[in-house]
Structure formats: structure tokens, C-alpha cells
Amino acid sequence: MSTRVRSFSKINLGLAIGPVRGDGFHALTTMYQTLALHDVVTVSAKRAAVTAISLTTNDARVPVDGRNTAWKMVAGCLARLGMAAEVEVHIEKRLPVQGGMGAGSANAAAALLGLERELGVALGEAERLELAATVGSDVPLFLIGGAVLGVGRGELVTSLRDFAAIPCVVAVPGVGVSTPAAFRDWDAVVARGERFARGANAHLSDDGTVAKMGHPELEAGGTLTSAGIRDRLEELSLVYSSLSVRTESVKAGSAKTGVVEPGASGIVRGDLPEWDLGNKQGSSDRDQDGMLDDLAENALLALVRTGIGDGLQNDFEAVVFPQYPSLRETKRQLMGSDSGSPALYAALSGSGSALFGLYRSMADARAAQQRVQASGVEALLTATLPRDDYWRRMFAE
Ligand SMILES: C[C@@](CO)(OP(=O)(O)O)[C@H](O)COP(=O)(O)OP(=O)(O)OC[C@H]1O[C@@H](n2ccc(N)nc2=O)[C@H](O)[C@@H]1O
Ligand SMILES: Nc1ncnc2c1ncn2[C@@H]1O[C@H](COP(=O)(O)OP(=O)(O)O)[C@@H](O)[C@H]1O
């Protein structure tokens, strides 16, 4: 017997980096969103006198020892349960490694859920979240799914009101970006005074420089204090929360056919919530051309229109784009501003190198996928994954 778990990925709809903390991590405020693209983690486990963990994978870049996030999670869970077991984990990699899509973190969460099911035990919710945070800053979000607010170093998570599933294209450039290195690069540009750790009202201009709009301190040529930056991260977390509530009220206000609960199907015309776009080809036997209806489009447009001004941007673009200029070009192709199929929003995910675009319809998403592929960059067709679907689809047959 074994348990197969879909290990879904994430994107960061917005990400603001704050100062380095005493523990070496950076304060962070981000809005995570889970995606249907996934790895598959298979766990088999039985109780034993002594714990023995073994791990296999189809991807040579993934460590198969105690450095693996899934291994750390299994060991940590057994220690907390005071239980010994023989555990085998297989990770079928489909997601990019070092892609900024939280793949390794999601593998850890999936391994925990698979292990619990195999052994017929469960940690308490708080204990799960606490264990997840010891494995990585990005792991706790995968115990919530859907739209998630992340603060602290990204590990303090709160579920946000969900958005209906949205067609999405993920561009996978052929480079990996190391997360610690990207944070170090950010520190270097902040230290040189070229960038400011950003808050709710600052804007990145096209060339990646931070405009000093809305900050009297900066407009006057001053520098931000750590406390000031922290205040702005807090402000931004309120903005993300309110964006999600505001878009929810847009939905409720315009719902002539009844208010739809977050994460429930029915918000989008056609079969979008049922699309299985979790595989590499993005193939599905269902109709994929349905447009988002007015309801969903309004919610999205509200997020994008209000969100961009309020800080729905990713600070990592300022350090990753100058190092890999082709990524800026890939973002432009995802955006497709001059095309008939422009993105609602496009950005780098996390520290990269993956980029994503969100679209009104699957037809627009397919056109964007073709634009990116035409330039020789791999592009995957998928959709955002609301919380209900995240949990409903997690355990594979
Ligand atoms: C940047 C983000 C944004 O979602 O995603 P990715 O691009 O990796 O997917 C995450 O914060 C990544 O989370 P995760 O990959 O779990 O990182 P961790 O294992 O906790 O930390 C790896 C290293 O990144 C740096 N780090 C991470 C998080 C943080 N808030 N500050 C940091 O300085 C530290 O150098 C740390 O040693
Ligand atoms: N289960 C795992 N899957 C992938 N990478 C892992 C895993 N466990 C540890 N790693 C290490 O973590 C690094 C980054 O992991 P990954 O989650 O793919 O990137 P990102 O944090 O950018 O989303 C990899 O280079 C790899 O060495």
C-alpha cells in the first residue's frame, strides 16, 4: 500500500522584502497563490522498531538524503509523534527545480500528509504549521492552499478570500535562481542605496528602479529606517488582505445568480474548476476555451487594478532581471500588451526563475504560451488552484 499525493506549486502575486532580521532571514510580506501544476509524492510507511527513511526521485538535481525537504518533514513528524517507522518516499518531479514555485516546499507538505495517512495518525494543526516552518519559510502555505497571506519570513500564513480559478501560463527559463543568493543580491543593492526595501506605496518602474512615490521621506532624498520599512510591510499585509476582501465584495455585489462561496465552482462559466492543467503539457479532454464570466473578471480586474498601485509587485525582479535580462523579455511576452491576448498580470514568481501570466480566457493563455515558446522558452499552460480544489484534488488515485 502507498499514498500518492499531488504536490501543487505556488506563485507569489506580490512580494515585498524587508530588512534582515536577527536570525539572518528577511522580513517578507507576500501574497501566495497555489497553482494546478504539481509534482507527485508517493509515500509508503509502516511502524517499525527503528526508523528508516529512503527517498528516490526521477530528477538528479534533487537530493535523496537528509537535505531533502520531504525527508526533513518525515523525520520531524516521526520525532514529534514519538514514533518509529520504515518510510519510503518517491518524488516524481514535474516542476522546475530552483524555479521560485515552491516545489521543494510543496514536496515536504505532501510527504507529511502522505505519511499521516499511511500511519493513520495526525499532528494537530498548530503543530503541523510549526513543523512546516522549521523545514522552510515556504512550506506552511501548502498546509492552507488557495490565496494565502505570508508575513514574518513568509512562514506566518493566513488564508485569504479565494479567487476563482484563472488561466495561467508559467514560463520556465533554462536557468535556476538560488533563493539565498537572490536575497543576498537584494541586500547588496539596498546597501549601495540603489534600491529601497519597499512598502505599500512605492513603485518599480519599467527599468526596475524604485520610484519614490508616496514616501515623503524618500522624495525628500531621505533614507528609510528599519522601523519605517517594517511599518510598510505591515501596511502591505493589510493591503493584500483588503484586496481579497474588496474583490470578494465586488463578486457579491454583482452576483445576480447568487453569491458563490470562495473556492466553490460556479464562478467561472464553463468547466474551469474541473480543468486538469496539472501536467506538463497542460492537456485536458475538457473544453478549455470558456471566457471568465463578468463576475470572475471583475474580481480579477479589481485585484489587478487596485493591486498594482498598492504593491502587487515582486521586489526580486529588481535583482534577478539585471542578472538575467532575457527574463524581462519573457515577462514582456507573457504580458503581450500589444497583442490581442494581453495578460491581466505577469511577474516573476518568488526569487525566480519562473515567470507567470494570468489571463481572461484559456484562448488568451494559449496565445501567450505560443508567444513565449516561439522565443525558445518552455511555457506551461495551467490555472490557479482555489483552496477547495487544492484539498479535493490533493490525494491522487
Ligand atoms: C523567496 C520565496 C518567496 O516565496 O520563494 P522561492 O523563490 O524560494 O520559491 C521564499 O521566501 C523562500 O522560501 P524557502 O525556499 O522555504 O526558503 P528557506 O528554506 O526558508 O530559506 C532559504 C534561504 O533563503 C533566505 N531567506 C529565506 C526566506 C526569508 N524570508 N529570508 C531569507 O533570507 C535565507 O538565506 C535562507 O537560508
Ligand atoms: N524535494 C525537493 N525538491 C526540489 N529541490 C529540493 C528538494 N529538497 C531540497 N531541495 C533543494 O532545494 C533547492 C531549491 O528547491 P526548489 O523548491 O525547487 O526551488 P524554489 O525554492 O526556488 O522554489 C534545490 O536546488 C535542491 O537542491
CSV table of C-alpha atoms and ligand atoms in Angstrom, one decimal:
chain,number,residue,atom,x,y,z
A,1,MET,CA,0.0,0.0,0.0
A,2,SER,CA,1.1,3.5,-0.7
A,3,THR,CA,-0.4,7.0,-0.8
A,4,ARG,CA,0.1,9.3,-3.8
A,5,VAL,CA,-0.1,13.0,-3.1
A,6,ARG,CA,-0.3,15.8,-5.6
A,7,SER,CA,2.3,18.3,-4.6
A,8,PHE,CA,0.9,21.6,-6.1
A,9,SER,CA,3.1,24.6,-6.8
A,10,LYS,CA,2.7,28.3,-5.9
A,11,ILE,CA,3.3,31.7,-7.4
A,12,ASN,CA,3.7,35.0,-5.5
A,13,LEU,CA,1.2,37.5,-6.7
A,14,GLY,CA,3.1,40.2,-4.8
A,15,LEU,CA,6.3,40.1,-2.7
A,16,ALA,CA,8.0,42.8,-0.7
A,17,ILE,CA,11.3,42.3,1.0
A,18,GLY,CA,12.1,44.0,4.3
A,19,PRO,CA,15.3,44.2,6.4
A,20,VAL,CA,17.5,41.3,7.5
A,21,ARG,CA,16.4,40.0,10.9
A,22,GLY,CA,18.5,38.9,13.8
A,23,ASP,CA,18.1,35.2,12.7
A,24,GLY,CA,19.6,36.0,9.2
A,25,PHE,CA,16.2,35.8,7.4
A,26,HIS,CA,14.5,38.7,5.8
A,27,ALA,CA,11.2,40.1,6.9
A,28,LEU,CA,8.8,39.4,4.0
A,29,THR,CA,5.2,40.2,3.0
A,30,THR,CA,3.8,38.2,0.2
A,31,MET,CA,0.5,37.0,-1.3
A,32,TYR,CA,0.9,33.4,-2.3
A,33,GLN,CA,-1.5,31.6,-4.8
A,34,THR,CA,-1.4,27.9,-5.4
A,35,LEU,CA,-1.3,26.5,-9.0
A,36,ALA,CA,-2.6,23.3,-10.5
A,37,LEU,CA,0.9,22.4,-11.8
A,38,HIS,CA,2.3,19.7,-9.5
A,39,ASP,CA,4.9,17.0,-8.7
A,40,VAL,CA,3.6,13.7,-7.3
A,41,VAL,CA,4.9,12.4,-4.0
A,42,THR,CA,4.3,8.8,-3.2
A,43,VAL,CA,4.7,7.7,0.4
A,44,SER,CA,4.6,4.2,1.9
A,45,ALA,CA,5.1,3.7,5.6
A,46,LYS,CA,4.7,1.1,8.3
A,47,ARG,CA,5.5,1.2,12.0
A,48,ALA,CA,8.9,-0.4,12.9
A,49,ALA,CA,11.3,-0.8,15.9
A,50,VAL,CA,13.7,1.6,14.3
A,51,THR,CA,13.1,4.5,11.9
A,52,ALA,CA,14.5,4.0,8.3
A,53,ILE,CA,13.8,6.6,5.6
A,54,SER,CA,14.6,6.1,2.0
A,55,LEU,CA,13.9,8.6,-0.8
A,56,THR,CA,14.0,8.2,-4.6
A,57,THR,CA,13.3,10.7,-7.4
A,58,ASN,CA,13.3,10.9,-11.2
A,59,ASP,CA,15.4,14.2,-11.1
A,60,ALA,CA,19.1,14.1,-10.5
A,61,ARG,CA,19.1,17.7,-9.1
A,62,VAL,CA,17.0,16.7,-6.1
A,63,PRO,CA,18.9,15.4,-3.1
A,64,VAL,CA,17.9,12.0,-1.8
A,65,ASP,CA,19.2,12.3,1.7
A,66,GLY,CA,18.6,14.4,4.9
A,67,ARG,CA,18.9,17.6,2.8
A,68,ASN,CA,15.7,16.8,1.0
A,69,THR,CA,12.7,18.8,2.3
A,70,ALA,CA,10.4,15.8,2.2
A,71,TRP,CA,13.0,13.8,4.2
A,72,LYS,CA,13.2,16.6,6.8
A,73,MET,CA,9.5,16.6,7.1
A,74,VAL,CA,9.1,12.9,7.6
A,75,ALA,CA,11.9,12.8,10.2
A,76,GLY,CA,10.4,15.8,12.0
A,77,CYS,CA,6.9,14.4,12.0
A,78,LEU,CA,8.0,11.0,13.4
A,79,ALA,CA,10.1,12.7,16.1
A,80,ARG,CA,7.1,14.8,17.2
A,81,LEU,CA,4.8,11.7,17.2
A,82,GLY,CA,7.5,9.8,19.2
A,83,MET,CA,7.1,7.0,16.6
A,84,ALA,CA,9.5,4.8,14.6
A,85,ALA,CA,8.6,3.7,11.1
A,86,GLU,CA,10.1,2.4,7.8
A,87,VAL,CA,9.2,5.1,5.3
A,88,GLU,CA,9.7,5.2,1.5
A,89,VAL,CA,9.2,8.4,-0.4
A,90,HIS,CA,9.3,8.8,-4.2
A,91,ILE,CA,9.2,12.3,-5.7
A,92,GLU,CA,8.1,12.4,-9.3
A,93,LYS,CA,9.5,15.8,-10.4
A,94,ARG,CA,7.5,17.7,-13.0
A,95,LEU,CA,8.0,21.2,-11.6
A,96,PRO,CA,11.2,23.3,-12.2
A,97,VAL,CA,13.9,23.0,-9.6
A,98,GLN,CA,15.0,26.4,-8.3
A,99,GLY,CA,12.1,27.9,-10.1
A,100,GLY,CA,10.6,30.1,-7.4
A,101,MET,CA,7.4,27.9,-7.5
A,102,GLY,CA,8.0,26.4,-4.0
A,103,ALA,CA,8.3,22.9,-5.5
A,104,GLY,CA,10.6,21.5,-2.8
A,105,SER,CA,8.5,23.1,-0.1
A,106,ALA,CA,5.3,21.6,-1.5
A,107,ASN,CA,7.0,18.2,-1.6
A,108,ALA,CA,7.6,18.5,2.1
A,109,ALA,CA,3.9,19.3,2.9
A,110,ALA,CA,2.8,16.4,0.6
A,111,ALA,CA,5.2,14.0,2.4
A,112,LEU,CA,3.7,15.0,5.7
A,113,LEU,CA,0.1,14.5,4.6
A,114,GLY,CA,1.0,11.2,2.9
A,115,LEU,CA,2.9,9.9,6.0
A,116,GLU,CA,0.0,10.8,8.3
A,117,ARG,CA,-2.4,8.9,6.1
A,118,GLU,CA,-0.2,5.9,5.8
A,119,LEU,CA,0.3,5.6,9.6
A,120,GLY,CA,-3.3,6.6,10.4
A,121,VAL,CA,-2.1,9.4,12.7
A,122,ALA,CA,-2.3,13.2,12.5
A,123,LEU,CA,-0.4,16.1,14.1
A,124,GLY,CA,-2.5,18.9,15.4
A,125,GLU,CA,-3.0,21.9,13.0
A,126,ALA,CA,-0.7,24.2,15.0
A,127,GLU,CA,2.0,21.5,15.4
A,128,ARG,CA,1.9,20.9,11.6
A,129,LEU,CA,2.4,24.5,10.8
A,130,GLU,CA,5.2,24.8,13.3
A,131,LEU,CA,7.0,21.8,11.9
A,132,ALA,CA,6.5,23.1,8.4
A,133,ALA,CA,8.1,26.4,9.3
A,134,THR,CA,11.2,24.5,10.6
A,135,VAL,CA,11.6,22.9,7.2
A,136,GLY,CA,11.3,26.1,5.1
A,137,SER,CA,9.6,29.5,5.1
A,138,ASP,CA,7.5,28.5,2.1
A,139,VAL,CA,6.2,25.2,3.5
A,140,PRO,CA,3.3,26.4,5.8
A,141,LEU,CA,1.4,27.9,2.9
A,142,PHE,CA,1.0,24.5,1.4
A,143,LEU,CA,-0.9,23.4,4.5
A,144,ILE,CA,-3.5,26.1,3.6
A,145,GLY,CA,-3.7,26.4,-0.2
A,146,GLY,CA,-5.6,28.9,-2.4
A,147,ALA,CA,-4.8,32.6,-1.8
A,148,VAL,CA,-2.6,32.9,1.3
A,149,LEU,CA,-1.0,35.9,3.0
A,150,GLY,CA,2.5,35.3,4.2
A,151,VAL,CA,4.3,37.5,6.7
A,152,GLY,CA,7.2,37.1,9.2
A,153,ARG,CA,9.8,35.4,7.0
A,154,GLY,CA,6.9,34.1,4.9
A,155,GLU,CA,6.1,31.3,7.3
A,156,LEU,CA,3.3,33.0,9.2
A,157,VAL,CA,0.3,32.3,7.0
A,158,THR,CA,-3.3,33.3,6.9
A,159,SER,CA,-5.9,32.1,4.4
A,160,LEU,CA,-7.3,35.0,2.3
A,161,ARG,CA,-10.6,35.0,0.5
A,162,ASP,CA,-10.1,32.9,-2.6
A,163,PHE,CA,-10.3,33.9,-6.2
A,164,ALA,CA,-11.9,31.7,-8.8
A,165,ALA,CA,-9.6,29.7,-10.9
A,166,ILE,CA,-7.8,31.8,-13.5
A,167,PRO,CA,-6.0,30.6,-16.7
A,168,CYS,CA,-2.2,30.9,-16.1
A,169,VAL,CA,0.9,30.4,-18.2
A,170,VAL,CA,4.2,29.6,-16.4
A,171,ALA,CA,7.4,30.4,-18.4
A,172,VAL,CA,10.3,28.2,-17.4
A,173,PRO,CA,13.6,29.7,-18.4
A,174,GLY,CA,16.6,27.4,-18.6
A,175,VAL,CA,18.3,28.9,-15.5
A,176,GLY,CA,17.9,28.2,-11.8
A,177,VAL,CA,18.0,31.1,-9.3
A,178,SER,CA,19.3,30.3,-5.8
A,179,THR,CA,17.0,31.8,-3.2
A,180,PRO,CA,19.7,32.7,-0.6
A,181,ALA,CA,21.8,34.3,-3.4
A,182,ALA,CA,18.8,36.4,-4.6
A,183,PHE,CA,18.2,37.6,-1.0
A,184,ARG,CA,22.0,38.5,-0.7
A,185,ASP,CA,21.8,40.3,-4.0
A,186,TRP,CA,18.9,42.3,-2.8
A,187,ASP,CA,20.8,43.3,0.4
A,188,ALA,CA,23.7,44.4,-1.8
A,189,VAL,CA,21.6,46.8,-3.9
A,190,VAL,CA,19.8,48.1,-0.8
A,191,ALA,CA,23.2,48.7,0.9
A,192,ARG,CA,24.5,50.5,-2.2
A,193,GLY,CA,21.4,52.8,-1.9
A,194,GLU,CA,20.3,51.8,-5.4
A,195,ARG,CA,17.0,50.4,-4.1
A,196,PHE,CA,14.9,50.8,-1.1
A,197,ALA,CA,13.2,47.9,0.7
A,198,ARG,CA,9.7,48.6,-0.5
A,199,GLY,CA,6.4,49.1,1.0
A,200,ALA,CA,2.8,49.6,0.1
A,201,ASN,CA,3.2,52.9,-1.9
A,202,ALA,CA,6.5,52.5,-3.7
A,203,HIS,CA,6.5,51.5,-7.3
A,204,LEU,CA,9.0,49.7,-9.5
A,205,SER,CA,9.4,51.5,-12.8
A,206,ASP,CA,10.0,49.6,-16.1
A,207,ASP,CA,13.7,49.6,-15.7
A,208,GLY,CA,13.4,48.1,-12.2
A,209,THR,CA,14.3,51.2,-10.2
A,210,VAL,CA,12.1,52.0,-7.3
A,211,ALA,CA,10.2,55.2,-7.7
A,212,LYS,CA,9.9,57.3,-4.6
A,213,MET,CA,6.2,58.0,-5.0
A,214,GLY,CA,4.2,58.4,-1.9
A,215,HIS,CA,7.1,58.4,0.5
A,216,PRO,CA,7.8,62.0,1.7
A,217,GLU,CA,10.9,60.6,3.3
A,218,LEU,CA,12.3,59.3,0.0
A,219,GLU,CA,11.0,62.1,-2.2
A,220,ALA,CA,13.0,64.4,0.1
A,221,GLY,CA,16.1,62.3,-0.6
A,222,GLY,CA,16.0,60.7,2.8
A,223,THR,CA,16.6,57.0,3.6
A,224,LEU,CA,14.1,54.6,5.2
A,225,THR,CA,14.7,53.4,8.7
A,226,SER,CA,14.3,49.7,9.5
A,227,ALA,CA,11.3,50.6,11.6
A,228,GLY,CA,9.8,52.5,8.6
A,229,ILE,CA,10.3,49.6,6.3
A,230,ARG,CA,8.7,47.2,8.8
A,231,ASP,CA,5.7,49.6,9.1
A,232,ARG,CA,5.4,49.5,5.4
A,233,LEU,CA,5.5,45.6,5.3
A,234,GLU,CA,2.7,45.6,7.8
A,235,GLU,CA,0.8,48.1,5.8
A,236,LEU,CA,1.2,45.9,2.7
A,237,SER,CA,-0.1,42.9,4.5
A,238,LEU,CA,-3.2,44.9,5.3
A,239,VAL,CA,-3.4,45.9,1.6
A,240,TYR,CA,-3.2,42.2,0.5
A,241,SER,CA,-5.9,41.2,3.0
A,242,SER,CA,-8.2,44.1,2.0
A,243,LEU,CA,-7.7,43.3,-1.8
A,244,SER,CA,-9.0,39.9,-1.3
A,245,VAL,CA,-12.0,41.2,0.8
A,246,ARG,CA,-12.6,44.0,-1.7
A,247,THR,CA,-12.7,41.7,-4.6
A,248,GLU,CA,-15.0,39.3,-2.7
A,249,SER,CA,-17.4,42.2,-2.2
A,250,VAL,CA,-17.3,43.0,-5.9
A,251,LYS,CA,-18.3,39.4,-6.6
A,252,ALA,CA,-21.1,39.5,-4.0
A,253,GLY,CA,-22.3,42.9,-5.3
A,254,SER,CA,-22.5,41.8,-8.9
A,255,ALA,CA,-23.8,38.3,-8.3
A,256,LYS,CA,-27.2,38.2,-9.9
A,257,THR,CA,-27.2,34.4,-9.8
A,258,GLY,CA,-26.4,34.2,-6.1
A,259,VAL,CA,-23.2,34.7,-4.1
A,260,VAL,CA,-20.7,32.0,-4.6
A,261,GLU,CA,-18.6,30.9,-1.6
A,262,PRO,CA,-14.8,31.3,-2.1
A,263,GLY,CA,-13.2,28.3,-3.7
A,264,ALA,CA,-16.5,26.9,-4.9
A,265,SER,CA,-17.1,26.1,-8.5
A,266,GLY,CA,-19.7,28.0,-10.5
A,267,ILE,CA,-18.0,31.4,-10.5
A,268,VAL,CA,-16.4,30.8,-13.9
A,269,ARG,CA,-18.5,29.9,-16.9
A,270,GLY,CA,-17.6,26.6,-18.5
A,271,ASP,CA,-15.6,23.9,-16.7
A,272,LEU,CA,-12.6,25.8,-15.5
A,273,PRO,CA,-12.5,24.5,-11.9
A,274,GLU,CA,-12.5,21.0,-13.3
A,275,TRP,CA,-9.7,21.5,-15.8
A,276,ASP,CA,-6.8,19.3,-15.0
A,277,LEU,CA,-3.9,21.5,-16.0
A,278,GLY,CA,-1.6,20.0,-13.6
A,279,ASN,CA,0.5,18.1,-16.2
A,280,LYS,CA,3.4,19.4,-18.2
A,281,GLN,CA,1.6,19.6,-21.5
A,282,GLY,CA,-1.5,21.2,-19.9
A,283,SER,CA,-3.6,18.8,-21.8
A,284,SER,CA,-7.2,18.1,-20.9
A,285,ASP,CA,-10.1,16.4,-22.6
A,286,ARG,CA,-12.4,19.2,-21.4
A,287,ASP,CA,-13.4,22.4,-23.2
A,288,GLN,CA,-10.8,24.9,-22.3
A,289,ASP,CA,-12.0,27.9,-24.2
A,290,GLY,CA,-14.6,29.3,-21.8
A,291,MET,CA,-14.1,33.0,-21.0
A,292,LEU,CA,-14.2,34.1,-17.4
A,293,ASP,CA,-17.6,35.5,-16.8
A,294,ASP,CA,-18.1,39.1,-15.7
A,295,LEU,CA,-18.2,38.0,-12.1
A,296,ALA,CA,-14.8,36.4,-12.1
A,297,GLU,CA,-13.3,39.0,-14.4
A,298,ASN,CA,-14.4,41.8,-12.1
A,299,ALA,CA,-12.8,40.2,-9.1
A,300,LEU,CA,-9.6,39.8,-11.0
A,301,LEU,CA,-9.6,43.2,-12.6
A,302,ALA,CA,-10.3,44.7,-9.1
A,303,LEU,CA,-7.2,42.8,-7.8
A,304,VAL,CA,-5.0,43.8,-10.7
A,305,ARG,CA,-6.2,47.4,-10.9
A,306,THR,CA,-6.0,48.1,-7.2
A,307,GLY,CA,-3.2,45.7,-6.5
A,308,ILE,CA,-0.6,47.1,-8.9
A,309,GLY,CA,-0.9,50.6,-7.3
A,310,ASP,CA,-0.9,49.1,-3.8
A,311,GLY,CA,2.2,47.0,-4.1
A,312,LEU,CA,1.2,43.9,-6.1
A,313,GLN,CA,4.8,43.5,-7.5
A,314,ASN,CA,7.8,41.4,-6.8
A,315,ASP,CA,10.9,43.0,-5.3
A,316,PHE,CA,13.1,40.2,-6.6
A,317,GLU,CA,12.6,41.4,-10.2
A,318,ALA,CA,14.9,44.3,-9.3
A,319,VAL,CA,17.8,42.0,-8.7
A,320,VAL,CA,17.0,39.0,-10.9
A,321,PHE,CA,16.2,40.9,-14.2
A,322,PRO,CA,19.5,42.7,-14.4
A,323,GLN,CA,21.3,39.4,-13.9
A,324,TYR,CA,19.2,37.6,-16.5
A,325,PRO,CA,17.9,40.2,-18.9
A,326,SER,CA,16.2,37.6,-21.0
A,327,LEU,CA,13.7,37.1,-18.1
A,328,ARG,CA,12.5,40.7,-18.6
A,329,GLU,CA,11.9,39.9,-22.3
A,330,THR,CA,9.9,36.7,-21.3
A,331,LYS,CA,7.8,38.9,-18.9
A,332,ARG,CA,7.0,41.2,-21.9
A,333,GLN,CA,5.9,38.2,-24.0
A,334,LEU,CA,3.7,37.0,-21.1
A,335,MET,CA,2.2,40.5,-20.8
A,336,GLY,CA,1.6,40.7,-24.6
A,337,SER,CA,0.5,44.3,-24.2
A,338,ASP,CA,0.4,44.9,-27.9
A,339,SER,CA,-1.3,41.6,-28.7
A,340,GLY,CA,-5.0,40.7,-28.8
A,341,SER,CA,-4.4,38.5,-25.8
A,342,PRO,CA,-2.8,40.6,-23.1
A,343,ALA,CA,-2.2,39.3,-19.6
A,344,LEU,CA,-4.2,40.7,-16.7
A,345,TYR,CA,-0.9,40.5,-14.8
A,346,ALA,CA,2.5,39.0,-15.2
A,347,ALA,CA,5.5,38.8,-12.9
A,348,LEU,CA,8.5,36.8,-11.7
A,349,SER,CA,7.4,34.1,-9.2
A,350,GLY,CA,9.3,34.3,-5.8
A,351,SER,CA,13.1,34.5,-6.5
A,352,GLY,CA,12.6,33.1,-10.0
A,353,SER,CA,13.5,32.0,-12.5
A,354,ALA,CA,9.9,31.0,-13.4
A,355,LEU,CA,7.6,33.8,-14.5
A,356,PHE,CA,3.8,33.7,-14.8
A,357,GLY,CA,1.0,35.5,-16.6
A,358,LEU,CA,-2.7,35.4,-15.7
A,359,TYR,CA,-5.3,35.7,-18.5
A,360,ARG,CA,-9.0,36.3,-19.1
A,361,SER,CA,-9.5,33.1,-21.1
A,362,MET,CA,-7.8,29.9,-22.0
A,363,ALA,CA,-7.6,31.1,-25.6
A,364,ASP,CA,-5.6,34.2,-24.4
A,365,ALA,CA,-3.4,31.9,-22.2
A,366,ARG,CA,-2.7,29.6,-25.2
A,367,ALA,CA,-1.7,32.6,-27.3
A,368,ALA,CA,0.7,33.8,-24.6
A,369,GLN,CA,2.1,30.2,-24.3
A,370,GLN,CA,2.8,30.3,-28.0
A,371,ARG,CA,4.5,33.8,-27.8
A,372,VAL,CA,6.8,32.5,-25.1
A,373,GLN,CA,7.6,29.2,-26.8
A,374,ALA,CA,8.3,30.9,-30.1
A,375,SER,CA,11.3,32.6,-28.3
A,376,GLY,CA,12.6,29.2,-27.3
A,377,VAL,CA,11.5,29.3,-23.7
A,378,GLU,CA,9.4,26.4,-22.2
A,379,ALA,CA,5.9,27.6,-21.3
A,380,LEU,CA,3.3,25.6,-19.4
A,381,LEU,CA,-0.4,26.1,-19.5
A,382,THR,CA,-2.2,25.8,-16.2
A,383,ALA,CA,-4.7,27.5,-13.9
A,384,THR,CA,-4.7,28.9,-10.4
A,385,LEU,CA,-6.0,26.5,-7.8
A,386,PRO,CA,-8.5,27.7,-5.3
A,387,ARG,CA,-8.4,26.2,-1.7
A,388,ASP,CA,-11.4,23.8,-2.1
A,389,ASP,CA,-9.9,22.3,-5.3
A,390,TYR,CA,-6.4,22.2,-3.7
A,391,TRP,CA,-7.7,19.9,-1.0
A,392,ARG,CA,-10.2,18.0,-3.1
A,393,ARG,CA,-7.5,17.1,-5.7
A,394,MET,CA,-4.6,16.5,-3.4
A,395,PHE,CA,-4.8,12.7,-2.9
A,396,ALA,CA,-4.3,11.1,-6.3
A,397,GLU,CA,-6.0,7.8,-7.2
B,1,LIG,C1,11.7,33.5,-1.9
B,1,LIG,C2,10.5,32.7,-1.6
B,1,LIG,C3,9.2,33.5,-1.7
B,1,LIG,O1,8.1,32.8,-1.7
B,1,LIG,O2,10.3,31.6,-2.5
B,1,LIG,P1,11.2,30.8,-3.6
B,1,LIG,O3,11.6,31.8,-4.6
B,1,LIG,O4,12.3,30.2,-2.9
B,1,LIG,O5,10.2,29.8,-4.2
B,1,LIG,C4,10.6,32.1,-0.2
B,1,LIG,O6,10.6,33.1,0.8
B,1,LIG,C5,11.7,31.1,0.1
B,1,LIG,O7,11.3,30.1,1.0
B,1,LIG,P2,12.1,28.8,1.2
B,1,LIG,O8,12.6,28.3,-0.1
B,1,LIG,O9,11.3,27.9,2.0
B,1,LIG,O10,13.3,29.3,2.0
B,1,LIG,P3,14.0,28.8,3.3
B,1,LIG,O11,14.4,27.4,3.1
B,1,LIG,O12,13.2,29.2,4.5
B,1,LIG,O13,15.3,29.7,3.3
B,1,LIG,C6,16.4,29.5,2.4
B,1,LIG,C7,17.3,30.7,2.5
B,1,LIG,O14,16.7,31.9,1.9
B,1,LIG,C8,17.0,33.0,2.7
B,1,LIG,N1,15.7,33.6,3.2
B,1,LIG,C9,14.5,32.9,3.0
B,1,LIG,C10,13.3,33.4,3.5
B,1,LIG,C11,13.4,34.7,4.0
B,1,LIG,N2,12.2,35.3,4.4
B,1,LIG,N3,14.5,35.4,4.2
B,1,LIG,C12,15.7,34.8,3.7
B,1,LIG,O15,16.7,35.5,3.8
B,1,LIG,C13,17.9,32.6,3.8
B,1,LIG,O16,19.2,32.8,3.3
B,1,LIG,C14,17.6,31.1,3.9
B,1,LIG,O17,18.7,30.4,4.4
B,2,LIG,N1,12.1,17.9,-2.5
B,2,LIG,C1,12.9,18.8,-3.2
B,2,LIG,N2,12.7,19.1,-4.4
B,2,LIG,C2,13.4,20.0,-5.1
B,2,LIG,N3,14.5,20.6,-4.6
B,2,LIG,C3,14.9,20.2,-3.3
B,2,LIG,C4,14.1,19.3,-2.5
B,2,LIG,N4,14.6,19.2,-1.3
B,2,LIG,C5,15.7,20.0,-1.3
B,2,LIG,N5,15.9,20.6,-2.5
B,2,LIG,C6,16.9,21.6,-2.8
B,2,LIG,O1,16.3,22.9,-2.8
B,2,LIG,C7,16.7,23.7,-3.9
B,2,LIG,C8,15.6,24.6,-4.4
B,2,LIG,O2,14.4,24.0,-4.4
B,2,LIG,P1,13.0,24.4,-5.2
B,2,LIG,O3,11.9,24.2,-4.2
B,2,LIG,O4,12.9,23.7,-6.4
B,2,LIG,O5,13.2,25.9,-5.5
B,2,LIG,P2,12.5,27.3,-5.1
B,2,LIG,O6,12.7,27.4,-3.7
B,2,LIG,O7,13.1,28.3,-6.0
B,2,LIG,O8,11.0,27.1,-5.4
B,2,LIG,C9,17.2,22.7,-5.0
B,2,LIG,O9,18.2,23.3,-5.7
B,2,LIG,C10,17.5,21.4,-4.2
B,2,LIG,O10,18.9,21.3,-4.1
